[in-house]
mmCIF file with all atom_site columns, C-alpha atoms in Angstrom:
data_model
loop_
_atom_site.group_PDB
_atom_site.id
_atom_site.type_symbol
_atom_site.label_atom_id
_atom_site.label_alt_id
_atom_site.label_comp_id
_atom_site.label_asym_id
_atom_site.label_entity_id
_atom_site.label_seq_id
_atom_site.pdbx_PDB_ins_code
_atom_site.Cartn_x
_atom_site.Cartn_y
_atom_site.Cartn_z
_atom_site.occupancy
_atom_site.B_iso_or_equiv
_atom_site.pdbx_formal_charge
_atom_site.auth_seq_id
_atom_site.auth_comp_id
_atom_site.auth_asym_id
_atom_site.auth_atom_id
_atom_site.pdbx_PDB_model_num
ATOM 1   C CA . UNK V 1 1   ? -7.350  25.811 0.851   1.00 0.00 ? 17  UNK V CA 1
ATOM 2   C CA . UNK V 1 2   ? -4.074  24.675 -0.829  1.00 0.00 ? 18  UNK V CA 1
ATOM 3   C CA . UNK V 1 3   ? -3.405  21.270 -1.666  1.00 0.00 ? 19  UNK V CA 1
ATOM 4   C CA . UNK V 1 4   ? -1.593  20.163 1.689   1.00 0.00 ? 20  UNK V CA 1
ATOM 5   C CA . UNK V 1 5   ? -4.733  21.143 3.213   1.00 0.00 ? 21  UNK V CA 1
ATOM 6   C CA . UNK V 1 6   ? -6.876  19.459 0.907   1.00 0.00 ? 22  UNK V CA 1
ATOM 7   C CA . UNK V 1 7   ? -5.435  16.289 1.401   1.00 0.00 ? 23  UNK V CA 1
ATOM 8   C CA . UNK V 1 8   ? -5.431  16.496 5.383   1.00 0.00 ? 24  UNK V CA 1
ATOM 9   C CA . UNK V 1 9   ? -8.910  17.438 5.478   1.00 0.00 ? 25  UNK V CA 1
ATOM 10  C CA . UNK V 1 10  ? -9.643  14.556 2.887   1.00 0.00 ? 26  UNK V CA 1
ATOM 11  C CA . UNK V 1 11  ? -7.426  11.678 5.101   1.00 0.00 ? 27  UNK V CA 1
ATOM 12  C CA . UNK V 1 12  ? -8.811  13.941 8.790   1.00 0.00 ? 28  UNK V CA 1
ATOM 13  C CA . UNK V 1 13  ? -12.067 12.974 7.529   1.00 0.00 ? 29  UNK V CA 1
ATOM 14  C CA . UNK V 1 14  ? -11.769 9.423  6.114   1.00 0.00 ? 30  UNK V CA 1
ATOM 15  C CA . UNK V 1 15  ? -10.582 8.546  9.589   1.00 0.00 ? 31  UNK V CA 1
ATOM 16  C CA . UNK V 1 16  ? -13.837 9.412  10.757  1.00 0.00 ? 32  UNK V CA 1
ATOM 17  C CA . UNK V 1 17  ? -15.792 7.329  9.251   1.00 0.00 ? 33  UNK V CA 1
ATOM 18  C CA . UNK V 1 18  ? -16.584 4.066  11.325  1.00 0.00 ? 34  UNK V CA 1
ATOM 19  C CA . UNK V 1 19  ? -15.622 0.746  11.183  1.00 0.00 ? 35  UNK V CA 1
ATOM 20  C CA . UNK V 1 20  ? -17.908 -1.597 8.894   1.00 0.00 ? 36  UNK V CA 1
ATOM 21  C CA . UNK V 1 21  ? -19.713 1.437  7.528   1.00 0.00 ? 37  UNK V CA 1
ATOM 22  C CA . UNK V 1 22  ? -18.594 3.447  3.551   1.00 0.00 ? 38  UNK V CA 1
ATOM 23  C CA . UNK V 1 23  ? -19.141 6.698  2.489   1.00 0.00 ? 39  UNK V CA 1
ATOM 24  C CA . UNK V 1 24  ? -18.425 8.379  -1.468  1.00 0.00 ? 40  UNK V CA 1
ATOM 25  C CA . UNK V 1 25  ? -16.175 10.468 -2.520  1.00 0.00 ? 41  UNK V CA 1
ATOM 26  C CA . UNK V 1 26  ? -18.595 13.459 -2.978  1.00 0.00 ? 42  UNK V CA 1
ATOM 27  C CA . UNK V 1 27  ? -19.738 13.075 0.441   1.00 0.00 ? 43  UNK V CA 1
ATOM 28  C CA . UNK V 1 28  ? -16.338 13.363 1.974   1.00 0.00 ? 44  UNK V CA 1
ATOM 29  C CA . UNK V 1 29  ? -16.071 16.799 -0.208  1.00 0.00 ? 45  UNK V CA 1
ATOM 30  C CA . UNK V 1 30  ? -18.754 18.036 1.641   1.00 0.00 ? 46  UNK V CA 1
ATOM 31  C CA . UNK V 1 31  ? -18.012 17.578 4.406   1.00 0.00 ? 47  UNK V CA 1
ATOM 32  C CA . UNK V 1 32  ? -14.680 19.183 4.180   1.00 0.00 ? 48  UNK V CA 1
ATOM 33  C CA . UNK V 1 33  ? -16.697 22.067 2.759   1.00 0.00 ? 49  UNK V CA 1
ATOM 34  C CA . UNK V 1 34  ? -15.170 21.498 -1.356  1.00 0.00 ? 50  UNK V CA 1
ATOM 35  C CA . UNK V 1 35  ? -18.811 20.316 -2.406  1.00 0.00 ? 51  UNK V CA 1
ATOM 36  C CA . UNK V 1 36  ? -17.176 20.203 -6.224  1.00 0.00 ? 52  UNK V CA 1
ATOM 37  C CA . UNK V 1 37  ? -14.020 18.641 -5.515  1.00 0.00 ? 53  UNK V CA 1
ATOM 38  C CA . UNK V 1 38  ? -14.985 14.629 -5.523  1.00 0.00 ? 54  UNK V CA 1
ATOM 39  C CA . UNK V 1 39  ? -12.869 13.915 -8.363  1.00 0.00 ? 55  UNK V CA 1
ATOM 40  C CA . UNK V 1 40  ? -10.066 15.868 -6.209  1.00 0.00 ? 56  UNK V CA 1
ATOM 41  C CA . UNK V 1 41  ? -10.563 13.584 -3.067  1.00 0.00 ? 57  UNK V CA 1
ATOM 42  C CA . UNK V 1 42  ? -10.194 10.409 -4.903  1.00 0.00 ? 58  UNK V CA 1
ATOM 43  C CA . UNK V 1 43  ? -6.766  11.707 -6.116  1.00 0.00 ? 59  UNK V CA 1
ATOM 44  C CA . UNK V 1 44  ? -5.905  12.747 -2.609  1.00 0.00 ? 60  UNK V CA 1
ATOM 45  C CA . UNK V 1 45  ? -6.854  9.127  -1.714  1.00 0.00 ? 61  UNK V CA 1
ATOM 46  C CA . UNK V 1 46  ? -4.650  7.653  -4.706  1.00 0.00 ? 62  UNK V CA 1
ATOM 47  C CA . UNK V 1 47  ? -1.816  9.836  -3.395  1.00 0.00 ? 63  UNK V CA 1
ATOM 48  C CA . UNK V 1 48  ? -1.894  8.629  -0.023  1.00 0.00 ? 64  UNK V CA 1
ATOM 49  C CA . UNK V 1 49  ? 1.223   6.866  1.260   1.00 0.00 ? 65  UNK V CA 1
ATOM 50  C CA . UNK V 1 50  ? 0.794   3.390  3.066   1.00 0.00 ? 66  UNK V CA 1
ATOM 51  C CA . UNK V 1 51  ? 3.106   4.741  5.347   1.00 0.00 ? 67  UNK V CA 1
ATOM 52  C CA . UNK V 1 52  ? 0.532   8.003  6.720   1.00 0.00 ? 68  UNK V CA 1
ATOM 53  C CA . UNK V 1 53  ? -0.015  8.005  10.300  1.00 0.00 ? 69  UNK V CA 1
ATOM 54  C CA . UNK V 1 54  ? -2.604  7.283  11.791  1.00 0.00 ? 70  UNK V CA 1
ATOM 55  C CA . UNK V 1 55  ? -3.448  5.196  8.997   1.00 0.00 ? 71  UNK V CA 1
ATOM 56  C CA . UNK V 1 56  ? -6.345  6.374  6.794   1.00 0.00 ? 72  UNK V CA 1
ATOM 57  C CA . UNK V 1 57  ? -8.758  3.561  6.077   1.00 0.00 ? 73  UNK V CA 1
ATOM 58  C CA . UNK V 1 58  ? -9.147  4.465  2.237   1.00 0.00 ? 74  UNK V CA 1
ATOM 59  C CA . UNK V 1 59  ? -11.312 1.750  1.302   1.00 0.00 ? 75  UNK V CA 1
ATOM 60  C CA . UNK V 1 60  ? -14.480 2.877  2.950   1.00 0.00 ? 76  UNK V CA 1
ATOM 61  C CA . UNK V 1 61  ? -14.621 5.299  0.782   1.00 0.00 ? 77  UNK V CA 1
ATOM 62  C CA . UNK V 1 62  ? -16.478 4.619  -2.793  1.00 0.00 ? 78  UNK V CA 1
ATOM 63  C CA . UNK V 1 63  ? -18.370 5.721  -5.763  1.00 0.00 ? 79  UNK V CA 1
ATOM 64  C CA . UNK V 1 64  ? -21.941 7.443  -4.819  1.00 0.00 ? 80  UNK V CA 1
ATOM 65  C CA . UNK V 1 65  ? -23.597 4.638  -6.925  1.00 0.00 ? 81  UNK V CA 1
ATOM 66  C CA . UNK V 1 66  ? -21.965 2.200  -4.885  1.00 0.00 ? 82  UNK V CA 1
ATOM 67  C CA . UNK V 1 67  ? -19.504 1.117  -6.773  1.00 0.00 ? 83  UNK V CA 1
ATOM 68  C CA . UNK V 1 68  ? -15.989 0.326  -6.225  1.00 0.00 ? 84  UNK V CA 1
ATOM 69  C CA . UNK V 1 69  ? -14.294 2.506  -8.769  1.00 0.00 ? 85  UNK V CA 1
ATOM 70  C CA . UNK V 1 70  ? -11.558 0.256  -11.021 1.00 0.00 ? 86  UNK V CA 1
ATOM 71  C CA . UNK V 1 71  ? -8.056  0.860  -10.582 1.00 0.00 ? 87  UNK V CA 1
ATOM 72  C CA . UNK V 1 72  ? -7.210  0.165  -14.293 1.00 0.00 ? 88  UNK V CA 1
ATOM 73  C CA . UNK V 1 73  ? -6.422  -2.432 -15.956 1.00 0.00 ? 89  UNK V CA 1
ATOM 74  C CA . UNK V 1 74  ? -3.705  -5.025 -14.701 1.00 0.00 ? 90  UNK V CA 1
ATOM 75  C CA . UNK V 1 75  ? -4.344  -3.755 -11.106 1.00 0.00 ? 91  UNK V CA 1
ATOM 76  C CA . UNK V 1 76  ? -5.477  -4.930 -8.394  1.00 0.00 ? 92  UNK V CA 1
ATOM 77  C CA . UNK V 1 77  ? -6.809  -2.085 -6.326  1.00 0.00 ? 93  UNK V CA 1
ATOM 78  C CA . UNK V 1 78  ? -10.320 -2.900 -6.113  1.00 0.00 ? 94  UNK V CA 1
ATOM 79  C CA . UNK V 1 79  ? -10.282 -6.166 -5.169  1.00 0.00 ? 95  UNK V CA 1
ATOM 80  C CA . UNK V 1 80  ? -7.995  -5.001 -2.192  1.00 0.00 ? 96  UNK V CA 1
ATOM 81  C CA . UNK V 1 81  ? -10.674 -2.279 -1.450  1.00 0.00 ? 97  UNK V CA 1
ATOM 82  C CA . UNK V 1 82  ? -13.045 -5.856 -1.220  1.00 0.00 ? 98  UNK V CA 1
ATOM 83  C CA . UNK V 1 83  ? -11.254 -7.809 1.264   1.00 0.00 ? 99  UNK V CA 1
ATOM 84  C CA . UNK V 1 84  ? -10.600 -5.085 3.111   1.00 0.00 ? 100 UNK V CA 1
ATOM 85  C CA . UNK V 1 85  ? -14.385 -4.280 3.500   1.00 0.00 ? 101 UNK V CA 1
ATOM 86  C CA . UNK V 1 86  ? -15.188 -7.959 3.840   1.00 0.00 ? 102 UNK V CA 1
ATOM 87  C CA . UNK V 1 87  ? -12.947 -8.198 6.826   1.00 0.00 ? 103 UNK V CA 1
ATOM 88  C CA . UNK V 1 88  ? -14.824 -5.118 8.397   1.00 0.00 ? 104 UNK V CA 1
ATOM 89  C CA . UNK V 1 89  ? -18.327 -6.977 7.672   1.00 0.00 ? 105 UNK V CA 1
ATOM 90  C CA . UNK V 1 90  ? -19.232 -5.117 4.764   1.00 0.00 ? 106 UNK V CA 1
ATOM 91  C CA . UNK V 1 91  ? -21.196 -7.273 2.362   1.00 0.00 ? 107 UNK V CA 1
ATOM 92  C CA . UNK V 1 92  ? -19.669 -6.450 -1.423  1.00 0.00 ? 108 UNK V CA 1
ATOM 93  C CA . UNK V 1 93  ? -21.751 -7.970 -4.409  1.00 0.00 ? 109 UNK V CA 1
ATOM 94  C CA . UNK V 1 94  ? -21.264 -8.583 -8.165  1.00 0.00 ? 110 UNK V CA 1
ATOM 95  C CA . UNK V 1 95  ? -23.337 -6.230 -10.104 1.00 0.00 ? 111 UNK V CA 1
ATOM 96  C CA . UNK V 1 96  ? -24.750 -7.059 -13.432 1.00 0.00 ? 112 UNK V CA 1
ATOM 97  C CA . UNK V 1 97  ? -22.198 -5.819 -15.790 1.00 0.00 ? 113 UNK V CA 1
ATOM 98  C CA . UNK V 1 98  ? -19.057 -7.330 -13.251 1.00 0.00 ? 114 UNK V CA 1
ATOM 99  C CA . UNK V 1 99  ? -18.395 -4.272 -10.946 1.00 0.00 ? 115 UNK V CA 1
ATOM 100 C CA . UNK V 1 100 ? -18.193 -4.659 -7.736  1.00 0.00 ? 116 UNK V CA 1
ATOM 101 C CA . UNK V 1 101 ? -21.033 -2.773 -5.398  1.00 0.00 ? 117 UNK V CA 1
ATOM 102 C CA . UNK V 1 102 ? -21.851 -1.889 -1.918  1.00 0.00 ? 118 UNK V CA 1
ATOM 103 C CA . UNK V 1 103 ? -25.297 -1.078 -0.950  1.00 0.00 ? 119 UNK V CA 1
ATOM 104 C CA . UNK V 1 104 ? -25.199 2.370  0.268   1.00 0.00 ? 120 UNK V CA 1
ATOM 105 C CA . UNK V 1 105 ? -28.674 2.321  2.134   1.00 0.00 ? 121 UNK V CA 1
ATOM 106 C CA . UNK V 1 106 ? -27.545 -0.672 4.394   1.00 0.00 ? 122 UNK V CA 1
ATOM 107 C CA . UNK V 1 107 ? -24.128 0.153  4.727   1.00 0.00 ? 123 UNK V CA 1
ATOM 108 C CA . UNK V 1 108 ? -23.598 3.977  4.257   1.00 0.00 ? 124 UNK V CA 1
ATOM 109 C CA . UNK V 1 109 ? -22.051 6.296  6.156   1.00 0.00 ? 125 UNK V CA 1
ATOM 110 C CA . UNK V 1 110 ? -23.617 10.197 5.599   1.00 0.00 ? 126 UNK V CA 1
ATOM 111 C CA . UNK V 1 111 ? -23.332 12.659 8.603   1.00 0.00 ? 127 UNK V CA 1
ATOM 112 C CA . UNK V 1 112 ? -24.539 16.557 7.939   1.00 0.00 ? 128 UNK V CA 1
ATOM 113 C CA . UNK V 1 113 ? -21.813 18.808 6.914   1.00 0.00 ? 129 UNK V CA 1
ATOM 114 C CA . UNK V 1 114 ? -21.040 20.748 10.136  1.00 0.00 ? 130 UNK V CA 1
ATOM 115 C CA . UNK V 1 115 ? -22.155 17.442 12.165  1.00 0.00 ? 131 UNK V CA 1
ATOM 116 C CA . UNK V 1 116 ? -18.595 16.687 13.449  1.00 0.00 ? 132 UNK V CA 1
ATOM 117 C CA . UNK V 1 117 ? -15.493 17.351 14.081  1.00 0.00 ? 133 UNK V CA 1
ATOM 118 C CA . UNK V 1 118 ? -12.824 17.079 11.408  1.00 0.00 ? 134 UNK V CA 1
ATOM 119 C CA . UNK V 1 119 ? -10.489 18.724 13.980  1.00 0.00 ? 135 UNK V CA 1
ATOM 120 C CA . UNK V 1 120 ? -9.868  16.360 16.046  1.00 0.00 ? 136 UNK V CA 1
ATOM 121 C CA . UNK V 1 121 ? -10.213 13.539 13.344  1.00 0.00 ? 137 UNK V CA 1
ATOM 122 C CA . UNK V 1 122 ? -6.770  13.083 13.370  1.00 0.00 ? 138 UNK V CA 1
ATOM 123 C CA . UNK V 1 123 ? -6.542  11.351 16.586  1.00 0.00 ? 139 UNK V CA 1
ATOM 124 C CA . UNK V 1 124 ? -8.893  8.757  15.867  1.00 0.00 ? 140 UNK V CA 1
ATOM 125 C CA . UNK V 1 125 ? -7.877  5.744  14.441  1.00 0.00 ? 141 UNK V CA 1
ATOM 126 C CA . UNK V 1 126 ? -10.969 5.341  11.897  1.00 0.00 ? 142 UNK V CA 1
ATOM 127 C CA . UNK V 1 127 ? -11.883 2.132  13.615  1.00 0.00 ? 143 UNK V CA 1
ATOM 128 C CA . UNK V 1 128 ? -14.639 3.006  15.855  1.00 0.00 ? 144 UNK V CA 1
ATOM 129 C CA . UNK V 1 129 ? -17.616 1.080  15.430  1.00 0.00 ? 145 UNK V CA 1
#
């Protein structure tokens, strides 16, 4: 798989996931069958243009620990990646040491690799609930 097909199968697959719901970047690789490549999908998902259609709702997607991975300093990615959750329902807290968390057993999002289709991903909006 070259990197053009990494990066559709990453964004194919991310538009699967429903509305309201998150999933990690290490589940994503598995799905798309790159068990190993977690670090790679959350470069695919820093790569993506705001212009991609359909649009690929990126901010479902999070740390395995539930975290919403920081941006860097002087940015303001994550707290984007909160609203955006908010306004789908998703309840984001304050953890102990400031980060930002998502509980993955109430809100998670973790179908069987080979459960569904990543073919035909690319038709669905990522909004179904």
């Amino acid at each position: 798989m070259d990197s053009a097909e990494f990066h559709a199968a990453v964004y194919d697959t991310v538009r699967l996931i429903p509305h309201g719901r998150v999933t990690s970047y290490g589940h994503i690789a598995k799905l798309i069958g790159q068990p190993n490549y977690s670090r790679h999908v959350g470069q695919a998902l820093k790569f993506l243009s705001p212009d991609t259609n359909p649009p690929v709702p990126w901010h479902r997607v999070i740390a395995s620990s539930g975290t919403i991975s920081s941006r860097g300093p002087g940015t303001n990615g994550a707290q984007l990646q909160q609203e955006a959750l908010e306004a789908e329902g998703v309840e984001v807290t304050v953890g102990r040491t400031g980060e930002l968390r998502v509980d993955m057993k109430t809100w998670g999002w973790f179908p069987t690799p080979g459960s569904i289709d990543i073919a035909n991903a690319s038709s669905d909006d990522g909004s179904a609930q």
